[in-house]
Amino acid sequence: MDRPSWAPSEVDLSRPSAARVYDFYLGGSHNLEVDRSMAREAISLWPDLPAIMQSNRAFLRRAVRHLAGQGITQFLDIGSGIPTVGNVHEVAQQASPDARVVYVDNDPVAVAHSRAILAGDERTAVVHGDLREPEAVLEDSRVRATIDLDRPVAVLMVAVLHFVRDEDDPARAVATIRDRLAPGSHLAISHASAEGRPDSAESHQELYRRTPTPMTMRSRAEIARFFDGFDLVEPGLVWLPLWRPEDPSSAGDRPERMTGFAGVGRRR
Amino acid sequence: MTASAQDERDAEERSGALLELASRWAEAVAGTSYVSLPRPEVEQLLSGLLRRLVAAARLRGVQTAAAVGAEVGAALVDAHFTSPPTLSRTLAVLLDGPPGGGSAEEDGAGEAGARQRWHRVVAAVAAGFSAALQERALREQEEILRAAAEAREQAEQALHVSEERFRAVFEGAPVGIGIGDVDGRILEVNPALEAMLGHPAEEFRRREVREFMHPADLEQVWRLYGELVRGERDHFRLEKQFLRSTGESVWTDLTVSLLRDEHGRPRYQLAVIHDVTSLRRLRRQLEHDATHDSLTGLANRKVFLDHLDDVFRRAAPGARAGLCFLDLDGFKAVNDTLGHEVGDRLLVAVARRLDAVVASSGHEVARLGGDEFVVLVSDCSGPDQLIALAEDVLAAVAEPVPLGSVQVAVTASIGIVERPIAGIDPAELLRAADITLYWAKADGKSRWALFEDERNARDLTRYSLSSALPGAISRGEFVLHYQPLRRLSDGALHGIEALVRWQHPNLGLLGPESFVGLAEQSGLIVPLGRHVLQVACRQAFAWFGACPGGPFVSVNLATQQLRDEGLVDDVRVALRDSGLHPRQLQLEITESAVIGTDLLTGSTLDALSEMGVRLAIDDFGTGWSNLTYLRRLPLDELKLDGSFLRGLRSGTDVDPVDSQLVASVVSLAHLLELTVTAEGIETRAQVDHLVAIGCDAGQGTHLGAPADRDETGRLLGLEPRPGGSRRAPRPTAPTALDEAPTRSG
Ligand SMILES: C[S@@+](CC[C@H](N)C(=O)[O-])C[C@H]1O[C@@H](n2cnc3c(N)ncnc32)[C@H](O)[C@@H]1O
């Protein structure tokens, strides 16, 4: 049967994708010319961007190490992006070889790529899901088969919540997931904020309107609210480089230039 | 200082310099690209690489040096140092580096050679880095493109699956569905819509939405449509007509929704269309039926009586009112010889003529039932006015009525009553008209008669049946006829209804309509009913024996019997004396008898039901009770009035309203766990229809006409059982009632 002309196709390679743009910032080549030209334009307006992205990715690494150090062996990484150096399962499995990780993303290309990379790995699963539909994510059979929600889980929402617009009610999504988590579970969030660089934020958000996932930067107070029902672990919700830096010097002298907040909370 | 101590110190020095260089290197490349390592680990990685480079530069083998340099370049890329600045900064740091610090044993000439070898190694790093980077980039490009293709394919596949599901729903939906774009072009329609409007899909696709405008469309339909396609509203719903290809109109419940693309721009419109033509017809019909006679469209009995009450209540002092009460002469003969169909059409024709005669005058015409009509003149000047009217009516009715191939000539008789409103009430007025009609008939039919008080008084004494009633019971003039109730699915005998007749010495066999009213007025109904009950039970025992699961005998109870405190005892005695099992006796009561049921009746019914006697509601549908009310009573069966079956007589042309009504009554009754017997079944088609509806049992000429005892026994193959009653000898002599000679009627 022919596809009726009125049924839209889902994979549109003519628009930049947040996942691939991010890969470019991190020095990867898992990207297309649309992604690179958007990224170059962004960098020309805001040269710190690659550093900010690296700072974000480094937070992800530190958060996973910390959580694995707390004995957590199950990770639910929502908005996981394109697999690149320092994937969550690599970091987690260094600490505990039987750690299990589910990667969830709503970008079909990122999902297909993740599946190709992780094919055959029993301890990981890749789910095409959307943070805005948390019930479906929690019910997903692959999620259920890989992690046990009745035991502590670390949920990672790293650099993803700013892709959920206010009208899609990100707080509800986070709360829905929180309510399904066992005691001892954790939530790690990093989130873009205009508070560090109010001058650059607007043009940057403008650029992301070209992608299927427009960007909403939020204030520190707004981001803190996502941790309702969680107790923030030290040092709380802070600029990206300030969250448990491995050596104090690496935080740099102007951490607010890395315009994002990061935090990890423990479910009450 | 020993040589080895010197060596150790040199080595320490060299490695201190090396670490310092590694740290500078790490500093230089920090942030050029993302490596998943904390800073100390980066330094460790780099110092390891540095050590390999230094070692390689000491060797004389050009090949080895280049190979090690290339490996180190590749190792950088492996650690995800992937950006061009990483390389340029790396080169800047390395070119500054060894051999100076690392090669104390070299002489001047050696120094130059060492530096040259170092530069070669560093150049090899650059080459190795570039090659690895290029390879990596190509590999990742390939990966991402393959992932994109894969994702596309999966999306297509998911789409395919969901499309197939959608297709199945679309094709199989019992409602019409159409999809169009916002320019009004129709893109797809489903088979249900094709069938509903009678156009094939291609025809739809050639047309535009606006071509489906109907002349009767309200302006708002197309205003809402305009708002929808412009994206100002997301859906609307309304009732709208469409023209079928045949030219008729279809009433639909139409919902149109707007489908937008991912940017929120209007793209398509989706119409979901239910055909509500028959529903609307039913709705209108029900409204009309409540106030109109379904056959002729005239006001019905209820409306007429309400109106009459109104006239009396609102009458000015001194106002007069009159009635012409009309009944066709020999209508029964028309029905019997030409069939009900013709009879009905005749009634319709008569109704039209009556309507035409009084139309201009503003008088009201109603059909009271059967072939009885009435004209009410609510503000009349005197008897002459009514007589003139009656003559006009008689003349109009007398014109032969062409009914298909035959001309039917009928006459009518009219009873006229005309009175000052003040001296009479509506019921009396009606009764007077009824009596007068009887005079007109008795005087030779095809005429009118005017009510006179004296004649009325004379009649009362002379012809009163009521005076003859008491003696008639003892004289054995009442006999029972029986009519079978059959299970519709297989025709098995469900029960048998006992029907009382008066074998009048002068008037012949009289049906209950001629004497039950009188018996009720005089209170004789109670003894009469008791006798009927006893005879019926004895006869049933004679036919069926005591058999709780077998056919039952069904006996009609009058309202007064139901109110009689002795009823429960009468029933108990009748059962005991006959030996019949209580489940084999059914008592039929009318809706009106139980409406507004008083406590006594309620407890009577409960007592009977507890005894095991079956209780049925007779002529259901003619009164104004409803099932929700009846559910409080301990009933077993509902007997659906024959008037409901009229529309189901023919096999081909079934009246959807009647069919719908019967079906809903049956399903409601079943919900209340009542069996349903349909009365007045005249045709095979009705049986088929009722079976399809799920009706349990039926009664009517098609399933067996009423017949006297002997005839019934023969017809049903029921041999009287020897012994009759199980009580012998009988306590009372057999009443004349069941021994009376019978004549079929
Ligand atoms: C900037 S990347 C972050 C990748 C990874 N978490 C990290 O921090 O290194 C953001 C990812 O979120 C995904 N994303 C955006 N909106 C999403 C949503 N509503 N549900 C799931 N994933 C989403 C994008 O496709 C993209 O892959």
Coordinates of N, CA and C in Angstrom, one line a residue, chain B residues 589-654:
Chain B
I589 N -53.4 -8.7 34.2 CA -54.0 -7.5 34.7 C -53.6 -6.3 33.8
T590 N -54.5 -5.3 33.7 CA -54.2 -4.2 32.8 C -53.3 -3.2 33.5
E591 N -52.6 -2.4 32.7 CA -51.8 -1.4 33.2 C -52.5 -0.5 34.1
S592 N -53.8 -0.1 33.7 CA -54.5 0.8 34.5 C -54.9 0.3 35.8
A593 N -55.0 -1.1 35.9 CA -55.4 -1.7 37.2 C -54.3 -1.5 38.2
V594 N -53.0 -1.5 37.7 CA -51.9 -1.4 38.7 C -51.4 0.0 38.8
I595 N -51.8 0.8 38.0 CA -51.2 2.2 38.0 C -51.8 2.9 39.3
G596 N -50.9 3.5 40.0 CA -51.4 4.2 41.2 C -51.8 3.1 42.2
T597 N -51.1 2.0 42.1 CA -51.5 0.8 42.9 C -51.6 1.2 44.4
D598 N -52.7 0.8 44.9 CA -52.8 1.1 46.4 C -52.2 -0.1 47.1
L599 N -52.1 0.1 48.4 CA -51.4 -0.9 49.2 C -52.1 -2.3 49.1
L600 N -53.4 -2.3 49.1 CA -54.1 -3.6 49.1 C -53.7 -4.3 47.8
T601 N -53.8 -3.6 46.7 CA -53.4 -4.3 45.4 C -52.0 -4.8 45.4
G602 N -51.1 -3.9 45.9 CA -49.7 -4.3 46.0 C -49.6 -5.6 46.8
S603 N -50.2 -5.6 48.0 CA -50.0 -6.8 48.8 C -50.7 -8.0 48.2
T604 N -51.8 -7.8 47.5 CA -52.5 -8.9 46.8 C -51.6 -9.5 45.7
L605 N -51.0 -8.6 44.9 CA -50.0 -9.1 43.9 C -48.9 -9.9 44.5
D606 N -48.4 -9.3 45.6 CA -47.3 -10.0 46.3 C -47.7 -11.4 46.8
A607 N -48.9 -11.5 47.3 CA -49.4 -12.7 47.9 C -49.6 -13.7 46.7
L608 N -50.1 -13.3 45.6 CA -50.3 -14.2 44.5 C -49.0 -14.7 44.0
S609 N -48.1 -13.7 43.9 CA -46.8 -14.1 43.3 C -46.1 -15.1 44.3
E610 N -46.2 -14.9 45.6 CA -45.6 -15.8 46.5 C -46.2 -17.2 46.4
M611 N -47.5 -17.2 46.1 CA -48.1 -18.5 45.9 C -47.6 -19.2 44.7
G612 N -47.0 -18.5 43.8 CA -46.4 -19.1 42.6 C -47.2 -18.8 41.4
V613 N -48.2 -18.0 41.5 CA -49.0 -17.7 40.3 C -48.3 -16.7 39.5
R614 N -48.4 -16.9 38.1 CA -47.7 -16.0 37.2 C -48.6 -14.7 37.1
L615 N -47.9 -13.6 37.0 CA -48.6 -12.4 36.8 C -48.2 -11.7 35.5
A616 N -49.2 -11.3 34.7 CA -48.8 -10.7 33.4 C -49.5 -9.3 33.3
I617 N -48.8 -8.4 32.6 CA -49.5 -7.2 32.3 C -50.1 -7.3 30.9
D618 N -51.4 -7.0 30.8 CA -52.1 -7.2 29.5 C -52.1 -5.9 28.7
D619 N -52.2 -6.1 27.4 CA -52.3 -4.9 26.5 C -51.3 -3.9 26.8
F620 N -50.1 -4.3 27.1 CA -49.0 -3.3 27.4 C -48.8 -2.4 26.3
G621 N -48.7 -1.1 26.6 CA -48.4 -0.1 25.6 C -49.7 0.7 25.3
T622 N -50.8 0.3 25.7 CA -52.0 1.1 25.4 C -52.3 2.1 26.6
G623 N -51.8 1.8 27.7 CA -52.0 2.7 28.8 C -50.8 3.7 28.9
W624 N -50.7 4.3 30.0 CA -49.6 5.3 30.1 C -48.7 5.0 31.2
S625 N -48.6 3.7 31.5 CA -47.6 3.4 32.5 C -46.3 3.2 31.8
N626 N -45.3 3.0 32.6 CA -44.0 2.7 32.0 C -43.3 1.6 32.7
L627 N -42.3 1.1 32.1 CA -41.7 -0.1 32.6 C -41.0 0.1 33.9
T628 N -40.5 1.3 34.1 CA -39.8 1.6 35.4 C -40.8 1.5 36.5
Y629 N -42.0 1.9 36.2 CA -43.0 1.8 37.3 C -43.3 0.3 37.6
L630 N -43.5 -0.4 36.4 CA -43.9 -1.8 36.6 C -42.8 -2.7 37.3
R631 N -41.6 -2.2 37.2 CA -40.5 -3.1 37.7 C -40.7 -3.3 39.2
R632 N -41.5 -2.5 39.9 CA -41.6 -2.7 41.3 C -42.6 -3.8 41.6
L633 N -43.3 -4.3 40.6 CA -44.3 -5.3 40.8 C -43.7 -6.7 40.5
P634 N -44.3 -7.7 41.2 CA -43.7 -9.0 41.0 C -44.2 -9.7 39.7
L635 N -43.9 -9.1 38.6 CA -44.5 -9.6 37.3 C -43.6 -10.7 36.7
D636 N -44.3 -11.5 35.9 CA -43.6 -12.6 35.1 C -43.6 -12.3 33.6
E637 N -44.6 -11.6 33.2 CA -44.8 -11.5 31.7 C -45.4 -10.2 31.3
L638 N -45.1 -9.8 30.1 CA -45.6 -8.6 29.5 C -46.3 -9.0 28.3
K639 N -47.6 -8.6 28.1 CA -48.3 -8.9 26.9 C -48.4 -7.6 26.1
L640 N -47.7 -7.6 25.0 CA -47.5 -6.4 24.2 C -48.7 -6.2 23.3
D641 N -49.4 -5.0 23.4 CA -50.6 -4.8 22.7 C -50.4 -5.0 21.1
G642 N -51.4 -5.5 20.5 CA -51.3 -5.8 19.1 C -51.1 -4.6 18.2
S643 N -51.5 -3.4 18.7 CA -51.3 -2.3 17.9 C -49.9 -2.0 17.5
F644 N -49.0 -2.5 18.3 CA -47.5 -2.3 18.0 C -47.1 -3.1 16.7
L645 N -47.9 -4.2 16.5 CA -47.4 -5.1 15.4 C -47.9 -4.7 14.0
R646 N -48.7 -3.6 14.0 CA -49.3 -3.3 12.7 C -48.2 -3.0 11.7
G647 N -47.2 -2.3 12.1 CA -46.2 -1.9 11.1 C -45.3 -3.0 10.7
L648 N -45.5 -4.2 11.4 CA -44.6 -5.3 11.0 C -45.3 -6.4 10.2
R649 N -46.5 -6.0 9.8 CA -47.3 -7.0 9.1 C -46.7 -7.6 7.8
S650 N -46.1 -6.7 7.1 CA -45.6 -7.1 5.8 C -44.1 -7.5 6.0
G651 N -43.6 -8.4 5.1 CA -42.3 -8.8 5.3 C -41.3 -7.8 4.7
T652 N -41.8 -7.0 3.8 CA -40.8 -6.2 3.0 C -40.8 -4.8 3.5
D653 N -42.0 -4.3 3.9 CA -42.1 -2.9 4.2 C -42.4 -2.7 5.6
V654 N -41.3 -2.8 6.4 CA -41.5 -2.8 7.9 C -41.4 -1.3 8.3

